[in-house]
Amino acid sequence: FNTQISVFRGGCGSLDCVNGNDDFCGSQSTVVWPSVLNETYHILVHGATNDDKGSFKLTISTDTPRAENDFCDTAAVVTEGDSLTFAFSGSSADPDLPVCGVNGTIVDAGSADFPYGIWYSFVGTGLGVAATVSTTTTSPVTMNIYSGSSCGSLSCVANERLESCAGGGVFLRCWDTACIPTTQGQVYYVFVSTESLESIDEEHTLEIESCSS
């Protein structure tokens, strides 16, 4: 039957949604989330509709390969002039992502679709810095930029979203750029993400350049 999986944390009287999925592969569902040592998680297996019910097999794995920059505190350092290719393989959903929606679609950890993403960081130069994400895929890609003294105290600076990159059946390279004024010595964090597990292996590009903010 058409399954759905929802993962929660907290007590049964005050559950907090961590992640959920419907139709990762056909009618099968898959979720990936960052677990915390000794924290209890509640997994709800249910049908997509009232008519979807039956027997199911639940498989749990704790050896999923993780991207080195899956979390803010392990963000990969980039500098002006860098251009790198990335995919979301090895990333996990982040239920504690700070809300960010300055210039584009709000990416909120409280939304129905938790973002699967990876982190980069750069140090401000005192001038404008542009972060550009580009892709040739039809899957949405979102970029949030934060500033803060640590990963636990992030403030949203910019948000851009590529909804799709296809026209007339011909794939194009599409991009979105956030140009921000920076403070010299301040650390900025770039979180790039997708909500689609089906496109997690597709490649995208991130470029860091100077700009006139």
Short mmCIF file of C-alpha atoms in Angstrom, two decimals:
data_model
loop_
_atom_site.label_atom_id
_atom_site.label_comp_id
_atom_site.label_asym_id
_atom_site.label_seq_id
_atom_site.Cartn_x
_atom_site.Cartn_y
_atom_site.Cartn_z
CA PHE A 1 0.00 0.00 0.00
CA ASN A 2 1.01 3.66 -0.31
CA THR A 3 3.03 4.25 2.85
CA GLN A 4 4.09 7.35 4.70
CA ILE A 5 6.64 7.63 7.52
CA SER A 6 6.75 10.33 10.18
CA VAL A 7 9.49 10.62 12.81
CA PHE A 8 8.96 12.49 16.08
CA ARG A 9 10.98 13.30 19.19
CA GLY A 10 9.85 14.26 22.69
CA GLY A 11 7.20 12.84 24.99
CA CYS A 12 4.01 11.32 23.61
CA GLY A 13 2.03 14.28 24.88
CA SER A 14 4.27 16.86 23.24
CA LEU A 15 5.74 15.33 20.09
CA ASP A 16 7.97 17.41 17.84
CA CYS A 17 8.16 16.38 14.19
CA VAL A 18 11.70 15.60 13.01
CA ASN A 19 11.08 14.43 9.46
CA GLY A 20 8.62 12.64 7.21
CA ASN A 21 8.35 11.20 3.72
CA ASP A 22 5.86 9.93 1.18
CA ASP A 23 6.73 8.12 -2.06
CA PHE A 24 10.53 8.12 -1.99
CA CYS A 25 10.51 5.19 -4.44
CA GLY A 26 7.09 4.43 -5.89
CA SER A 27 4.79 3.90 -2.93
CA GLN A 28 7.71 3.17 -0.57
CA SER A 29 8.84 5.85 1.89
CA THR A 30 12.26 6.65 3.34
CA VAL A 31 13.46 9.19 5.90
CA VAL A 32 16.95 10.23 6.99
CA TRP A 33 17.57 12.37 10.05
CA PRO A 34 20.46 13.30 12.38
CA SER A 35 19.98 11.38 15.62
CA VAL A 36 21.09 12.61 19.02
CA LEU A 37 22.75 10.20 21.45
CA ASN A 38 20.25 8.77 23.98
CA GLU A 39 17.29 10.68 22.52
CA THR A 40 14.12 8.63 21.95
CA TYR A 41 12.44 8.81 18.55
CA HIS A 42 8.92 7.70 17.68
CA ILE A 43 8.35 6.35 14.15
CA LEU A 44 4.81 6.43 12.78
CA VAL A 45 4.10 4.27 9.73
CA HIS A 46 0.78 5.16 8.13
CA GLY A 47 -1.04 5.28 4.83
CA ALA A 48 -1.24 8.20 2.46
CA THR A 49 -5.06 8.00 2.59
CA ASN A 50 -7.64 6.27 4.77
CA ASP A 51 -7.83 3.48 2.20
CA ASP A 52 -4.07 2.78 2.28
CA LYS A 53 -3.46 0.07 4.86
CA GLY A 54 -1.91 -3.37 5.17
CA SER A 55 1.25 -5.16 6.23
CA PHE A 56 4.62 -3.46 5.93
CA LYS A 57 8.33 -4.04 6.49
CA LEU A 58 10.26 -1.41 8.45
CA THR A 59 14.04 -1.31 8.04
CA ILE A 60 16.21 0.89 10.26
CA SER A 61 19.86 1.58 9.50
CA THR A 62 22.36 3.59 11.52
CA ASP A 63 25.30 3.27 9.14
CA THR A 64 24.16 5.71 6.44
CA PRO A 65 27.24 7.47 4.98
CA ARG A 66 27.27 11.13 5.98
CA ALA A 67 28.59 14.13 4.11
CA GLU A 68 31.50 15.75 5.96
CA ASN A 69 29.69 19.10 5.86
CA ASP A 70 26.25 17.73 6.79
CA PHE A 71 26.09 20.03 9.83
CA CYS A 72 26.79 23.69 10.45
CA ASP A 73 29.64 22.98 12.85
CA THR A 74 31.43 20.94 10.16
CA ALA A 75 30.82 23.45 7.35
CA ALA A 76 33.34 23.30 4.50
CA VAL A 77 35.35 26.53 4.26
CA VAL A 78 35.20 28.39 0.94
CA THR A 79 36.88 31.60 -0.17
CA GLU A 80 36.36 34.22 -2.84
CA GLY A 81 37.04 32.78 -6.28
CA ASP A 82 36.02 29.23 -5.36
CA SER A 83 33.77 27.25 -7.72
CA LEU A 84 32.82 23.77 -6.60
CA THR A 85 30.45 20.98 -7.56
CA PHE A 86 28.28 19.37 -4.90
CA ALA A 87 25.45 16.89 -4.45
CA PHE A 88 23.21 16.21 -1.47
CA SER A 89 24.31 12.58 -1.06
CA GLY A 90 25.02 11.90 2.59
CA SER A 91 23.00 14.86 3.85
CA SER A 92 20.23 14.50 6.38
CA ALA A 93 17.14 16.49 7.25
CA ASP A 94 17.75 19.32 9.70
CA PRO A 95 14.70 19.89 11.95
CA ASP A 96 16.48 22.70 13.82
CA LEU A 97 17.31 24.86 10.80
CA PRO A 98 16.64 28.55 11.56
CA VAL A 99 13.88 30.14 9.47
CA CYS A 100 15.28 32.09 6.53
CA GLY A 101 13.16 33.94 3.98
CA VAL A 102 14.59 37.37 3.25
CA ASN A 103 14.56 37.36 -0.55
CA GLY A 104 12.85 34.15 -1.60
CA THR A 105 10.77 31.20 -0.47
CA ILE A 106 10.94 30.69 3.28
CA VAL A 107 12.73 27.52 4.31
CA ASP A 108 11.35 26.69 7.73
CA ALA A 109 12.19 23.68 9.89
CA GLY A 110 8.50 23.65 10.85
CA SER A 111 7.33 23.10 7.27
CA ALA A 112 6.03 19.80 5.92
CA ASP A 113 9.16 19.12 3.88
CA PHE A 114 12.38 19.30 5.87
CA PRO A 115 15.36 20.35 3.76
CA TYR A 116 18.21 17.94 3.09
CA GLY A 117 21.32 20.09 2.86
CA ILE A 118 24.99 20.73 3.39
CA TRP A 119 26.92 23.66 4.84
CA TYR A 120 29.71 25.97 3.69
CA SER A 121 31.28 28.95 5.44
CA PHE A 122 33.33 31.97 4.44
CA VAL A 123 34.83 34.97 6.22
CA GLY A 124 33.61 38.45 5.35
CA THR A 125 35.99 40.83 3.59
CA GLY A 126 34.26 44.09 4.48
CA LEU A 127 33.02 44.27 0.86
CA GLY A 128 30.19 42.62 -1.04
CA VAL A 129 30.34 38.85 -1.48
CA ALA A 130 28.13 36.91 -3.89
CA ALA A 131 27.17 33.27 -3.49
CA THR A 132 25.76 31.72 -6.65
CA VAL A 133 24.12 28.30 -6.89
CA SER A 134 23.52 26.87 -10.35
CA THR A 135 22.05 23.65 -11.70
CA THR A 136 20.89 21.87 -14.84
CA THR A 137 18.32 19.75 -13.01
CA THR A 138 14.57 20.13 -12.62
CA SER A 139 14.73 19.65 -8.84
CA PRO A 140 14.40 22.69 -6.55
CA VAL A 141 17.54 23.96 -4.84
CA THR A 142 17.47 26.51 -2.02
CA MET A 143 20.33 28.60 -0.62
CA ASN A 144 20.24 30.25 2.80
CA ILE A 145 23.00 32.55 4.05
CA TYR A 146 23.40 33.18 7.76
CA SER A 147 25.73 35.16 9.97
CA GLY A 148 26.49 34.58 13.61
CA SER A 149 29.17 34.09 16.22
CA SER A 150 28.40 30.36 16.30
CA CYS A 151 26.13 27.75 14.74
CA GLY A 152 23.80 28.08 17.71
CA SER A 153 23.14 31.78 17.12
CA LEU A 154 22.53 32.19 13.40
CA SER A 155 20.70 35.12 11.83
CA CYS A 156 19.26 34.94 8.32
CA VAL A 157 20.98 37.26 5.82
CA ALA A 158 19.69 36.07 2.43
CA ASN A 159 17.59 33.35 0.83
CA GLU A 160 17.34 32.31 -2.82
CA ARG A 161 15.53 29.40 -4.47
CA LEU A 162 15.77 27.72 -7.86
CA GLU A 163 12.40 26.08 -8.48
CA SER A 164 13.26 24.32 -11.76
CA CYS A 165 15.67 24.45 -14.67
CA ALA A 166 13.96 23.11 -17.77
CA GLY A 167 12.25 24.78 -20.71
CA GLY A 168 10.60 23.26 -23.72
CA GLY A 169 12.05 19.87 -22.90
CA VAL A 170 15.60 21.23 -23.19
CA PHE A 171 17.70 21.35 -20.03
CA LEU A 172 19.39 24.66 -19.31
CA ARG A 173 21.85 25.87 -16.70
CA CYS A 174 19.97 28.12 -14.31
CA TRP A 175 21.35 30.06 -11.39
CA ASP A 176 20.44 32.32 -8.50
CA THR A 177 22.78 34.75 -6.78
CA ALA A 178 22.72 36.42 -3.38
CA CYS A 179 25.01 39.45 -3.10
CA ILE A 180 25.43 40.56 0.51
CA PRO A 181 27.46 43.27 2.27
CA THR A 182 29.90 41.64 4.67
CA THR A 183 31.72 42.66 7.83
CA GLN A 184 35.43 42.02 7.80
CA GLY A 185 36.28 38.99 9.91
CA GLN A 186 32.62 37.94 10.38
CA VAL A 187 31.88 34.28 9.57
CA TYR A 188 28.99 33.62 7.18
CA TYR A 189 27.31 30.25 6.66
CA VAL A 190 25.81 29.04 3.38
CA PHE A 191 23.24 26.25 3.60
CA VAL A 192 22.24 24.70 0.25
CA SER A 193 19.39 22.23 0.30
CA THR A 194 16.64 20.29 -1.45
CA GLU A 195 13.43 18.71 -0.20
CA SER A 196 13.59 15.89 -2.75
CA LEU A 197 15.32 12.66 -1.75
CA GLU A 198 14.78 11.39 -5.31
CA SER A 199 17.23 13.99 -6.65
CA ILE A 200 19.79 13.69 -3.88
CA ASP A 201 22.58 12.48 -6.21
CA GLU A 202 22.18 15.23 -8.81
CA GLU A 203 25.10 17.66 -9.09
CA HIS A 204 24.97 21.44 -8.65
CA THR A 205 27.56 24.23 -8.49
CA LEU A 206 28.37 26.84 -5.83
CA GLU A 207 30.52 29.89 -6.63
CA ILE A 208 31.83 32.56 -4.26
CA GLU A 209 32.76 35.93 -5.84
CA SER A 210 33.06 39.61 -5.00
CA CYS A 211 30.12 41.88 -5.85
CA SER A 212 28.80 45.42 -5.40
CA SER A 213 26.28 45.17 -2.58
#
